[in-house]
PDB file of C-alpha atoms and ligand atoms in Angstrom:
ATOM      1  CA  MET A   1      14.356  29.320 -17.096  1.00  0.00           C
ATOM      2  CA  GLN A   2      14.550  29.456 -13.436  1.00  0.00           C
ATOM      3  CA  ILE A   3      13.299  26.604 -10.981  1.00  0.00           C
ATOM      4  CA  SER A   4      10.508  28.652  -9.794  1.00  0.00           C
ATOM      5  CA  GLN A   5       8.979  29.325 -13.162  1.00  0.00           C
ATOM      6  CA  LEU A   6       9.332  25.711 -14.130  1.00  0.00           C
ATOM      7  CA  LEU A   7       7.049  25.101 -11.367  1.00  0.00           C
ATOM      8  CA  ILE A   8       4.565  27.237 -12.019  1.00  0.00           C
ATOM      9  CA  SER A   9       4.129  26.312 -15.721  1.00  0.00           C
ATOM     10  CA  ALA A  10       4.099  22.414 -14.635  1.00  0.00           C
ATOM     11  CA  CYS A  11       1.278  23.282 -12.116  1.00  0.00           C
ATOM     12  CA  GLN A  12      -0.677  25.208 -14.318  1.00  0.00           C
ATOM     13  CA  GLN A  13      -0.473  22.076 -16.965  1.00  0.00           C
ATOM     14  CA  LEU A  14      -1.297  19.634 -14.097  1.00  0.00           C
ATOM     15  CA  ASP A  15      -4.284  21.392 -12.768  1.00  0.00           C
ATOM     16  CA  LYS A  16      -6.713  20.000 -14.527  1.00  0.00           C
ATOM     17  CA  LEU A  17      -5.462  16.322 -14.032  1.00  0.00           C
ATOM     18  CA  THR A  18      -4.772  16.534 -10.131  1.00  0.00           C
ATOM     19  CA  ASP A  19      -5.579  18.379  -7.017  1.00  0.00           C
ATOM     20  CA  SER A  20      -1.716  18.112  -6.062  1.00  0.00           C
ATOM     21  CA  ALA A  21      -0.543  19.725  -8.765  1.00  0.00           C
ATOM     22  CA  ARG A  22       2.007  21.647  -7.005  1.00  0.00           C
ATOM     23  CA  LEU A  23       3.380  18.413  -5.239  1.00  0.00           C
ATOM     24  CA  ASP A  24       3.509  16.358  -8.369  1.00  0.00           C
ATOM     25  CA  ALA A  25       5.285  19.205 -10.113  1.00  0.00           C
ATOM     26  CA  GLU A  26       7.872  19.529  -7.387  1.00  0.00           C
ATOM     27  CA  ILE A  27       8.309  15.741  -6.698  1.00  0.00           C
ATOM     28  CA  LEU A  28       8.958  15.260 -10.632  1.00  0.00           C
ATOM     29  CA  LEU A  29      11.387  18.001 -11.028  1.00  0.00           C
ATOM     30  CA  ALA A  30      13.522  17.126  -7.834  1.00  0.00           C
ATOM     31  CA  HIS A  31      13.442  13.250  -9.565  1.00  0.00           C
ATOM     32  CA  ALA A  32      14.954  14.726 -12.732  1.00  0.00           C
ATOM     33  CA  LEU A  33      17.701  16.348 -10.995  1.00  0.00           C
ATOM     34  CA  LYS A  34      18.195  14.012  -8.236  1.00  0.00           C
ATOM     35  CA  LYS A  35      17.884  16.237  -5.597  1.00  0.00           C
ATOM     36  CA  ASN A  36      15.394  16.830  -3.017  1.00  0.00           C
ATOM     37  CA  ARG A  37      12.247  19.025  -2.577  1.00  0.00           C
ATOM     38  CA  THR A  38      13.929  21.258   0.048  1.00  0.00           C
ATOM     39  CA  TRP A  39      16.740  21.530  -2.578  1.00  0.00           C
ATOM     40  CA  LEU A  40      14.363  23.172  -4.858  1.00  0.00           C
ATOM     41  CA  ALA A  41      13.142  25.295  -2.574  1.00  0.00           C
ATOM     42  CA  THR A  42      16.358  26.599  -1.597  1.00  0.00           C
ATOM     43  CA  TRP A  43      17.482  27.223  -5.366  1.00  0.00           C
ATOM     44  CA  ALA A  44      14.031  28.342  -6.406  1.00  0.00           C
ATOM     45  CA  ASP A  45      15.883  31.574  -8.155  1.00  0.00           C
ATOM     46  CA  LYS A  46      18.636  29.104  -9.944  1.00  0.00           C
ATOM     47  CA  SER A  47      18.210  28.801 -13.887  1.00  0.00           C
ATOM     48  CA  LEU A  48      18.600  25.097 -15.198  1.00  0.00           C
ATOM     49  CA  PRO A  49      20.433  24.151 -18.348  1.00  0.00           C
ATOM     50  CA  ASP A  50      18.316  22.761 -21.230  1.00  0.00           C
ATOM     51  CA  ASN A  51      19.241  18.933 -20.978  1.00  0.00           C
ATOM     52  CA  GLU A  52      17.720  19.289 -17.146  1.00  0.00           C
ATOM     53  CA  ILE A  53      14.600  20.922 -18.551  1.00  0.00           C
ATOM     54  CA  ASN A  54      14.070  18.360 -21.293  1.00  0.00           C
ATOM     55  CA  SER A  55      14.378  15.538 -18.783  1.00  0.00           C
ATOM     56  CA  PHE A  56      11.917  17.419 -16.734  1.00  0.00           C
ATOM     57  CA  ASN A  57       9.370  18.080 -19.586  1.00  0.00           C
ATOM     58  CA  SER A  58       9.307  14.394 -20.533  1.00  0.00           C
ATOM     59  CA  LEU A  59       8.455  13.272 -16.674  1.00  0.00           C
ATOM     60  CA  LEU A  60       5.615  15.801 -16.749  1.00  0.00           C
ATOM     61  CA  GLU A  61       4.599  14.630 -20.577  1.00  0.00           C
ATOM     62  CA  ARG A  62       4.009  11.224 -18.770  1.00  0.00           C
ATOM     63  CA  ARG A  63       2.345  12.565 -15.969  1.00  0.00           C
ATOM     64  CA  LYS A  64      -0.028  14.587 -18.132  1.00  0.00           C
ATOM     65  CA  ALA A  65      -0.718  11.540 -19.679  1.00  0.00           C
ATOM     66  CA  GLY A  66      -2.144  10.229 -16.244  1.00  0.00           C
ATOM     67  CA  GLU A  67       0.498   7.887 -15.148  1.00  0.00           C
ATOM     68  CA  PRO A  68       0.866   7.804 -11.261  1.00  0.00           C
ATOM     69  CA  ILE A  69       3.629   9.651  -9.938  1.00  0.00           C
ATOM     70  CA  ALA A  70       4.974   6.575  -8.245  1.00  0.00           C
ATOM     71  CA  HIS A  71       4.852   4.811 -11.437  1.00  0.00           C
ATOM     72  CA  ILE A  72       7.243   7.662 -12.921  1.00  0.00           C
ATOM     73  CA  THR A  73       9.644   7.964  -9.863  1.00  0.00           C
ATOM     74  CA  GLY A  74       9.700   4.156  -9.404  1.00  0.00           C
ATOM     75  CA  SER A  75       9.001   4.480  -5.677  1.00  0.00           C
ATOM     76  CA  ARG A  76       6.737   5.612  -3.208  1.00  0.00           C
ATOM     77  CA  GLU A  77       7.031   6.084   0.886  1.00  0.00           C
ATOM     78  CA  PHE A  78       5.337   4.283   3.131  1.00  0.00           C
ATOM     79  CA  TRP A  79       6.087   4.031   7.048  1.00  0.00           C
ATOM     80  CA  SER A  80       9.245   6.454   6.293  1.00  0.00           C
ATOM     81  CA  LEU A  81      10.296   3.347   4.054  1.00  0.00           C
ATOM     82  CA  ASP A  82      11.595   4.181   0.412  1.00  0.00           C
ATOM     83  CA  VAL A  83       9.524   1.257  -1.292  1.00  0.00           C
ATOM     84  CA  LYS A  84       9.946   0.205  -5.151  1.00  0.00           C
ATOM     85  CA  VAL A  85       6.574   0.193  -6.993  1.00  0.00           C
ATOM     86  CA  THR A  86       6.102  -1.011 -10.522  1.00  0.00           C
ATOM     87  CA  LYS A  87       2.810  -1.382 -12.591  1.00  0.00           C
ATOM     88  CA  ASP A  88       2.915  -4.744 -10.980  1.00  0.00           C
ATOM     89  CA  THR A  89       1.975  -3.824  -7.795  1.00  0.00           C
ATOM     90  CA  LEU A  90      -0.770  -1.367  -5.822  1.00  0.00           C
ATOM     91  CA  ILE A  91       0.806   1.648  -5.036  1.00  0.00           C
ATOM     92  CA  PRO A  92       0.935   1.852  -1.082  1.00  0.00           C
ATOM     93  CA  ARG A  93      -1.749   4.241   0.372  1.00  0.00           C
ATOM     94  CA  PRO A  94      -1.203   6.358   3.656  1.00  0.00           C
ATOM     95  CA  GLU A  95      -4.423   4.808   4.967  1.00  0.00           C
ATOM     96  CA  THR A  96      -2.689   1.194   4.891  1.00  0.00           C
ATOM     97  CA  GLU A  97      -0.238   2.741   7.438  1.00  0.00           C
ATOM     98  CA  LEU A  98      -3.004   2.737   9.968  1.00  0.00           C
ATOM     99  CA  MET A  99      -2.936  -1.615   9.807  1.00  0.00           C
ATOM    100  CA  VAL A 100       0.656  -1.102  10.721  1.00  0.00           C
ATOM    101  CA  GLU A 101       0.095   1.551  13.728  1.00  0.00           C
ATOM    102  CA  LYS A 102      -3.172  -0.575  14.654  1.00  0.00           C
ATOM    103  CA  ILE A 103      -1.071  -3.914  14.637  1.00  0.00           C
ATOM    104  CA  LEU A 104       1.744  -2.151  16.372  1.00  0.00           C
ATOM    105  CA  SER A 105      -0.334  -1.274  19.380  1.00  0.00           C
ATOM    106  CA  LEU A 106      -2.113  -4.217  19.838  1.00  0.00           C
ATOM    107  CA  TYR A 107       1.290  -6.409  20.112  1.00  0.00           C
ATOM    108  CA  PRO A 108       3.404  -3.894  22.078  1.00  0.00           C
ATOM    109  CA  GLN A 109       5.757  -6.129  23.540  1.00  0.00           C
ATOM    110  CA  GLN A 110       5.689  -9.684  22.246  1.00  0.00           C
ATOM    111  CA  ASN A 111       8.736 -10.659  20.552  1.00  0.00           C
ATOM    112  CA  ASN A 112       8.253 -13.892  19.009  1.00  0.00           C
ATOM    113  CA  ILE A 113       5.085 -13.342  16.947  1.00  0.00           C
ATOM    114  CA  GLU A 114       4.333 -15.230  13.321  1.00  0.00           C
ATOM    115  CA  LEU A 115       2.541 -12.866  11.259  1.00  0.00           C
ATOM    116  CA  LEU A 116       1.178 -13.807   7.278  1.00  0.00           C
ATOM    117  CA  ASP A 117       0.535 -10.484   4.916  1.00  0.00           C
ATOM    118  CA  LEU A 118      -1.653 -12.007   2.498  1.00  0.00           C
ATOM    119  CA  GLY A 119      -1.286 -10.265  -0.799  1.00  0.00           C
ATOM    120  CA  THR A 120       1.609  -8.176  -0.119  1.00  0.00           C
ATOM    121  CA  GLY A 121       1.908  -6.744  -3.371  1.00  0.00           C
ATOM    122  CA  SER A 122       4.986  -4.134  -3.313  1.00  0.00           C
ATOM    123  CA  GLY A 123       5.553  -5.551   0.566  1.00  0.00           C
ATOM    124  CA  ALA A 124       4.570  -2.691   2.049  1.00  0.00           C
ATOM    125  CA  ILE A 125       2.769  -4.106   5.303  1.00  0.00           C
ATOM    126  CA  ALA A 126       5.412  -6.875   5.561  1.00  0.00           C
ATOM    127  CA  LEU A 127       8.188  -4.261   5.252  1.00  0.00           C
ATOM    128  CA  ALA A 128       6.904  -1.979   7.839  1.00  0.00           C
ATOM    129  CA  LEU A 129       6.138  -4.352  10.461  1.00  0.00           C
ATOM    130  CA  ALA A 130       9.484  -5.891   9.703  1.00  0.00           C
ATOM    131  CA  SER A 131      11.587  -2.884  10.196  1.00  0.00           C
ATOM    132  CA  GLU A 132       9.482  -2.275  13.834  1.00  0.00           C
ATOM    133  CA  ARG A 133       9.703  -5.796  14.991  1.00  0.00           C
ATOM    134  CA  PRO A 134      13.012  -7.387  13.802  1.00  0.00           C
ATOM    135  CA  GLY A 135      11.824 -10.439  16.046  1.00  0.00           C
ATOM    136  CA  TRP A 136       9.151 -11.391  14.395  1.00  0.00           C
ATOM    137  CA  LYS A 137       8.767 -13.743  11.762  1.00  0.00           C
ATOM    138  CA  ILE A 138       6.750 -12.827   9.291  1.00  0.00           C
ATOM    139  CA  THR A 139       5.487 -14.426   5.911  1.00  0.00           C
ATOM    140  CA  ALA A 140       4.683 -12.359   2.905  1.00  0.00           C
ATOM    141  CA  THR A 141       1.943 -14.054  -0.026  1.00  0.00           C
ATOM    142  CA  ASP A 142       1.371 -12.967  -3.391  1.00  0.00           C
ATOM    143  CA  GLN A 143      -0.443 -14.774  -6.298  1.00  0.00           C
ATOM    144  CA  SER A 144       2.026 -12.495  -8.362  1.00  0.00           C
ATOM    145  CA  PRO A 145       5.123 -13.631  -9.003  1.00  0.00           C
ATOM    146  CA  SER A 146       5.982 -10.038 -10.390  1.00  0.00           C
ATOM    147  CA  ALA A 147       5.046  -8.506  -7.522  1.00  0.00           C
ATOM    148  CA  LEU A 148       6.470 -10.736  -5.177  1.00  0.00           C
ATOM    149  CA  ASP A 149       9.957 -10.352  -6.948  1.00  0.00           C
ATOM    150  CA  ILE A 150       9.425  -6.106  -6.377  1.00  0.00           C
ATOM    151  CA  ALA A 151       8.686  -7.112  -2.583  1.00  0.00           C
ATOM    152  CA  ARG A 152      11.611  -9.346  -2.082  1.00  0.00           C
ATOM    153  CA  GLN A 153      13.630  -6.447  -3.855  1.00  0.00           C
ATOM    154  CA  ASN A 154      12.490  -4.078  -1.442  1.00  0.00           C
ATOM    155  CA  ALA A 155      13.311  -6.397   1.616  1.00  0.00           C
ATOM    156  CA  GLN A 156      16.810  -6.810   0.263  1.00  0.00           C
ATOM    157  CA  ARG A 157      17.319  -2.878  -0.199  1.00  0.00           C
ATOM    158  CA  LEU A 158      15.896  -2.381   3.268  1.00  0.00           C
ATOM    159  CA  ALA A 159      17.971  -5.109   4.519  1.00  0.00           C
ATOM    160  CA  LEU A 160      15.314  -6.678   6.356  1.00  0.00           C
ATOM    161  CA  ASN A 161      15.648 -10.387   7.042  1.00  0.00           C
ATOM    162  CA  ASN A 162      12.571 -11.594   8.851  1.00  0.00           C
ATOM    163  CA  ILE A 163      10.019 -11.814   6.013  1.00  0.00           C
ATOM    164  CA  ASN A 164       9.790 -15.003   3.720  1.00  0.00           C
ATOM    165  CA  PHE A 165       8.001 -14.429   0.643  1.00  0.00           C
ATOM    166  CA  GLN A 166       5.897 -17.458  -0.793  1.00  0.00           C
ATOM    167  CA  SER A 167       4.068 -17.015  -4.267  1.00  0.00           C
ATOM    168  CA  GLY A 168       0.783 -18.264  -4.576  1.00  0.00           C
ATOM    169  CA  ASP A 169      -3.373 -17.578  -4.556  1.00  0.00           C
ATOM    170  CA  TRP A 170      -4.384 -16.759  -0.658  1.00  0.00           C
ATOM    171  CA  PHE A 171      -3.496 -19.571   1.903  1.00  0.00           C
ATOM    172  CA  GLU A 172      -2.316 -22.138  -0.688  1.00  0.00           C
ATOM    173  CA  PRO A 173       1.231 -21.547  -0.246  1.00  0.00           C
ATOM    174  CA  VAL A 174       0.946 -21.684   3.860  1.00  0.00           C
ATOM    175  CA  ASN A 175      -1.089 -24.780   3.769  1.00  0.00           C
ATOM    176  CA  ASN A 176      -1.166 -26.306   7.143  1.00  0.00           C
ATOM    177  CA  ARG A 177       0.449 -23.605   8.848  1.00  0.00           C
ATOM    178  CA  LYS A 178      -0.908 -21.255  11.519  1.00  0.00           C
ATOM    179  CA  PHE A 179      -0.095 -17.815  12.579  1.00  0.00           C
ATOM    180  CA  ASP A 180      -0.592 -15.336  15.717  1.00  0.00           C
ATOM    181  CA  ILE A 181      -1.678 -12.322  13.233  1.00  0.00           C
ATOM    182  CA  ILE A 182      -2.986 -12.618   9.832  1.00  0.00           C
ATOM    183  CA  ALA A 183      -3.157  -9.189   7.895  1.00  0.00           C
ATOM    184  CA  SER A 184      -4.461  -8.044   4.683  1.00  0.00           C
ATOM    185  CA  ASN A 185      -4.847  -5.678   2.586  1.00  0.00           C
ATOM    186  CA  PRO A 186      -7.087  -7.465  -0.369  1.00  0.00           C
ATOM    187  CA  PRO A 187      -8.914  -5.996  -3.410  1.00  0.00           C
ATOM    188  CA  TYR A 188     -11.992  -4.546  -2.316  1.00  0.00           C
ATOM    189  CA  ILE A 189     -13.831  -2.681  -5.132  1.00  0.00           C
ATOM    190  CA  PRO A 190     -16.670  -3.795  -6.880  1.00  0.00           C
ATOM    191  CA  HIS A 191     -15.674  -4.557 -10.233  1.00  0.00           C
ATOM    192  CA  THR A 192     -18.225  -2.429 -12.094  1.00  0.00           C
ATOM    193  CA  ASP A 193     -17.088   0.678  -9.870  1.00  0.00           C
ATOM    194  CA  PRO A 194     -16.653   3.663 -12.135  1.00  0.00           C
ATOM    195  CA  HIS A 195     -13.366   4.658 -10.033  1.00  0.00           C
ATOM    196  CA  LEU A 196     -11.454   1.572 -11.847  1.00  0.00           C
ATOM    197  CA  SER A 197     -11.504   3.689 -14.677  1.00  0.00           C
ATOM    198  CA  GLN A 198     -10.618   7.001 -13.364  1.00  0.00           C
ATOM    199  CA  GLY A 199      -7.281   8.424 -12.513  1.00  0.00           C
ATOM    200  CA  ASP A 200      -4.099   6.639 -11.205  1.00  0.00           C
ATOM    201  CA  VAL A 201      -6.106   3.323 -10.507  1.00  0.00           C
ATOM    202  CA  ARG A 202      -6.133   2.741 -13.980  1.00  0.00           C
ATOM    203  CA  PHE A 203      -2.134   2.065 -14.228  1.00  0.00           C
ATOM    204  CA  GLU A 204      -2.677  -0.399 -11.295  1.00  0.00           C
ATOM    205  CA  PRO A 205      -2.845  -3.902 -11.273  1.00  0.00           C
ATOM    206  CA  ARG A 206      -7.082  -4.854 -11.520  1.00  0.00           C
ATOM    207  CA  SER A 207      -6.336  -8.019  -9.662  1.00  0.00           C
ATOM    208  CA  ALA A 208      -5.012  -5.992  -6.482  1.00  0.00           C
ATOM    209  CA  LEU A 209      -8.212  -3.626  -6.833  1.00  0.00           C
ATOM    210  CA  ALA A 210     -11.082  -5.140  -7.813  1.00  0.00           C
ATOM    211  CA  SER A 211     -13.032  -8.369  -6.212  1.00  0.00           C
ATOM    212  CA  GLY A 212     -16.297  -9.491  -7.504  1.00  0.00           C
ATOM    213  CA  GLU A 213     -19.909  -7.547  -7.538  1.00  0.00           C
ATOM    214  CA  ASP A 214     -19.533  -6.270  -4.451  1.00  0.00           C
ATOM    215  CA  GLY A 215     -15.756  -5.992  -3.995  1.00  0.00           C
ATOM    216  CA  LEU A 216     -15.910  -8.347  -0.819  1.00  0.00           C
ATOM    217  CA  ASP A 217     -15.398 -11.902  -2.715  1.00  0.00           C
ATOM    218  CA  ALA A 218     -11.576 -11.812  -1.575  1.00  0.00           C
ATOM    219  CA  ILE A 219     -12.556 -10.659   1.974  1.00  0.00           C
ATOM    220  CA  ARG A 220     -15.406 -13.228   2.476  1.00  0.00           C
ATOM    221  CA  LEU A 221     -12.894 -16.055   1.202  1.00  0.00           C
ATOM    222  CA  ILE A 222     -10.112 -14.687   3.398  1.00  0.00           C
ATOM    223  CA  CYS A 223     -12.145 -14.845   6.612  1.00  0.00           C
ATOM    224  CA  GLN A 224     -13.274 -17.895   6.058  1.00  0.00           C
ATOM    225  CA  GLN A 225     -10.271 -19.834   5.258  1.00  0.00           C
ATOM    226  CA  ALA A 226      -8.104 -17.802   7.785  1.00  0.00           C
ATOM    227  CA  ARG A 227      -9.686 -19.790  11.002  1.00  0.00           C
ATOM    228  CA  THR A 228      -8.002 -22.697  10.209  1.00  0.00           C
ATOM    229  CA  HIS A 229      -4.693 -20.649   9.796  1.00  0.00           C
ATOM    230  CA  LEU A 230      -5.108 -19.106  13.286  1.00  0.00           C
ATOM    231  CA  LYS A 231      -3.987 -20.011  16.196  1.00  0.00           C
ATOM    232  CA  PRO A 232      -6.010 -19.840  19.498  1.00  0.00           C
ATOM    233  CA  GLU A 233      -6.454 -16.494  20.048  1.00  0.00           C
ATOM    234  CA  ALA A 234      -4.875 -15.247  17.029  1.00  0.00           C
ATOM    235  CA  MET A 235      -6.051 -11.694  15.205  1.00  0.00           C
ATOM    236  CA  LEU A 236      -7.421 -11.173  11.415  1.00  0.00           C
ATOM    237  CA  ILE A 237      -6.980  -7.673  10.372  1.00  0.00           C
ATOM    238  CA  ILE A 238      -8.224  -6.355   7.040  1.00  0.00           C
ATOM    239  CA  GLU A 239      -8.552  -3.369   5.069  1.00  0.00           C
ATOM    240  CA  HIS A 240     -11.650  -2.414   3.612  1.00  0.00           C
ATOM    241  CA  GLY A 241     -13.824   0.220   1.588  1.00  0.00           C
ATOM    242  CA  PHE A 242     -15.163   3.135   3.551  1.00  0.00           C
ATOM    243  CA  ASP A 243     -18.755   2.045   3.078  1.00  0.00           C
ATOM    244  CA  GLN A 244     -18.105  -1.742   3.708  1.00  0.00           C
ATOM    245  CA  LYS A 245     -18.106  -1.685   7.563  1.00  0.00           C
ATOM    246  CA  SER A 246     -21.225  -3.232   8.479  1.00  0.00           C
ATOM    247  CA  ALA A 247     -20.545  -5.703   5.622  1.00  0.00           C
ATOM    248  CA  LEU A 248     -17.228  -6.511   7.204  1.00  0.00           C
ATOM    249  CA  ARG A 249     -18.883  -6.807  10.843  1.00  0.00           C
ATOM    250  CA  SER A 250     -21.678  -9.351   9.342  1.00  0.00           C
ATOM    251  CA  ILE A 251     -18.767 -11.452   7.748  1.00  0.00           C
ATOM    252  CA  PHE A 252     -16.403 -11.403  10.790  1.00  0.00           C
ATOM    253  CA  MET A 253     -19.639 -12.657  12.878  1.00  0.00           C
ATOM    254  CA  LEU A 254     -20.603 -14.975  10.081  1.00  0.00           C
ATOM    255  CA  SER A 255     -17.111 -16.571  10.144  1.00  0.00           C
ATOM    256  CA  GLY A 256     -16.819 -17.194  14.180  1.00  0.00           C
ATOM    257  CA  TYR A 257     -14.607 -13.949  15.126  1.00  0.00           C
ATOM    258  CA  LYS A 258     -14.979 -12.834  18.624  1.00  0.00           C
ATOM    259  CA  ASN A 259     -14.196  -9.319  19.956  1.00  0.00           C
ATOM    260  CA  ILE A 260     -14.671  -7.617  16.398  1.00  0.00           C
ATOM    261  CA  GLN A 261     -13.660  -4.150  16.325  1.00  0.00           C
ATOM    262  CA  GLN A 262     -13.481  -1.377  13.543  1.00  0.00           C
ATOM    263  CA  ASP A 263     -11.332   1.623  13.160  1.00  0.00           C
ATOM    264  CA  LEU A 264     -11.541   4.703  10.908  1.00  0.00           C
ATOM    265  CA  ASP A 265      -8.670   6.246   8.736  1.00  0.00           C
ATOM    266  CA  LEU A 266      -7.589   9.600   8.743  1.00  0.00           C
ATOM    267  CA  ALA A 267      -9.907  10.894   6.832  1.00  0.00           C
ATOM    268  CA  ALA A 268     -12.858   9.429   9.481  1.00  0.00           C
ATOM    269  CA  ASN A 269     -13.670   6.740   7.037  1.00  0.00           C
ATOM    270  CA  PRO A 270     -13.963   3.337   8.666  1.00  0.00           C
ATOM    271  CA  ARG A 271     -11.387   1.345   6.676  1.00  0.00           C
ATOM    272  CA  LEU A 272     -10.262  -1.749   9.420  1.00  0.00           C
ATOM    273  CA  THR A 273     -11.506  -4.716  11.144  1.00  0.00           C
ATOM    274  CA  HIS A 274     -10.061  -6.920  13.346  1.00  0.00           C
ATOM    275  CA  GLY A 275     -11.302 -10.364  14.927  1.00  0.00           C
ATOM    276  CA  PHE A 276      -9.912 -12.812  17.205  1.00  0.00           C
ATOM    277  CA  ASN A 277     -10.295 -16.502  17.129  1.00  0.00           C
ATOM    278  CA  HIS A 278     -11.307 -18.332  19.828  1.00  0.00           C
TER     279      HIS A 278
HETATM  280  N1  LIG B 301      -8.021   2.210  -1.530  1.00  0.00           N
HETATM  281  C1  LIG B 301      -7.815   1.784  -2.792  1.00  0.00           C
HETATM  282  C2  LIG B 301      -8.541   2.838  -3.735  1.00  0.00           C
HETATM  283  O1  LIG B 301      -9.821   2.767  -3.154  1.00  0.00           O
HETATM  284  C3  LIG B 301      -7.693  -0.056  -3.234  1.00  0.00           C
HETATM  285  C4  LIG B 301      -6.757  -0.524  -2.344  1.00  0.00           C
HETATM  286  C5  LIG B 301      -7.474  -1.832  -2.343  1.00  0.00           C
HETATM  287  O2  LIG B 301      -8.442  -2.241  -3.170  1.00  0.00           O
HETATM  288  N2  LIG B 301      -6.851  -2.615  -1.547  1.00  0.00           N
HETATM  289  O3  LIG B 301      -8.134   3.134  -4.508  1.00  0.00           O
END
């Protein structure tokens, strides 16, 4: 069977499951053949031997059973970095790149920034910032030792040496340290949200996704406790749900932050809130 035919058939099989059927099929076939997607397009008429078709089909079956693409291939691209992910980490989302972009644009020059990435998961935010700002001193924490292990492996593989990984619950590992920036993509989905039992998120750690009745437990805690871990004028920046904009504004205000600003993601949803300690 030719590559083009294989992809059409895979696409039909994935159609009901996902709105990215063609892309999913191409990523899986490229992964099975250890090639890239450009190679598939170039060799669309090539017929593949049975063993290659079989290994593609076994990946396709996993996808048809709902498993996320990033778990099948073992990685996801974030900020142009190849980030290893497993079932112990959240799969980095494109909207989180916005946080990286925002931090870089607010701190274009400073070279001696101390930044804390709370709940780093696969390490995505810390890795992206470390790659852009080699002079920064980055601390990345997570309560899950297995997530932290993946994050450490990512830093090592990407040769990023300016991240210090610490395991523990939220601020516990950094007890009396203070930072210039605290960044977090915490869990923010209400734990009764039906979205949690649908699609790819079913395969991700619940602790990285859901936080209390209204999804805001972790965010409330971080906002309150961050104050004592921020230097004067330092910034707290948090990713949150598209419908949590006004909740975030009041939590930031009640916790005493100044110059609070909120930003939209690429789909024009409010996604980021930041404010400053005084
Ligand atoms: N944006 C993710 C989702 O809706 C949630 C990520 C998170 O909770 N930090 O699937």
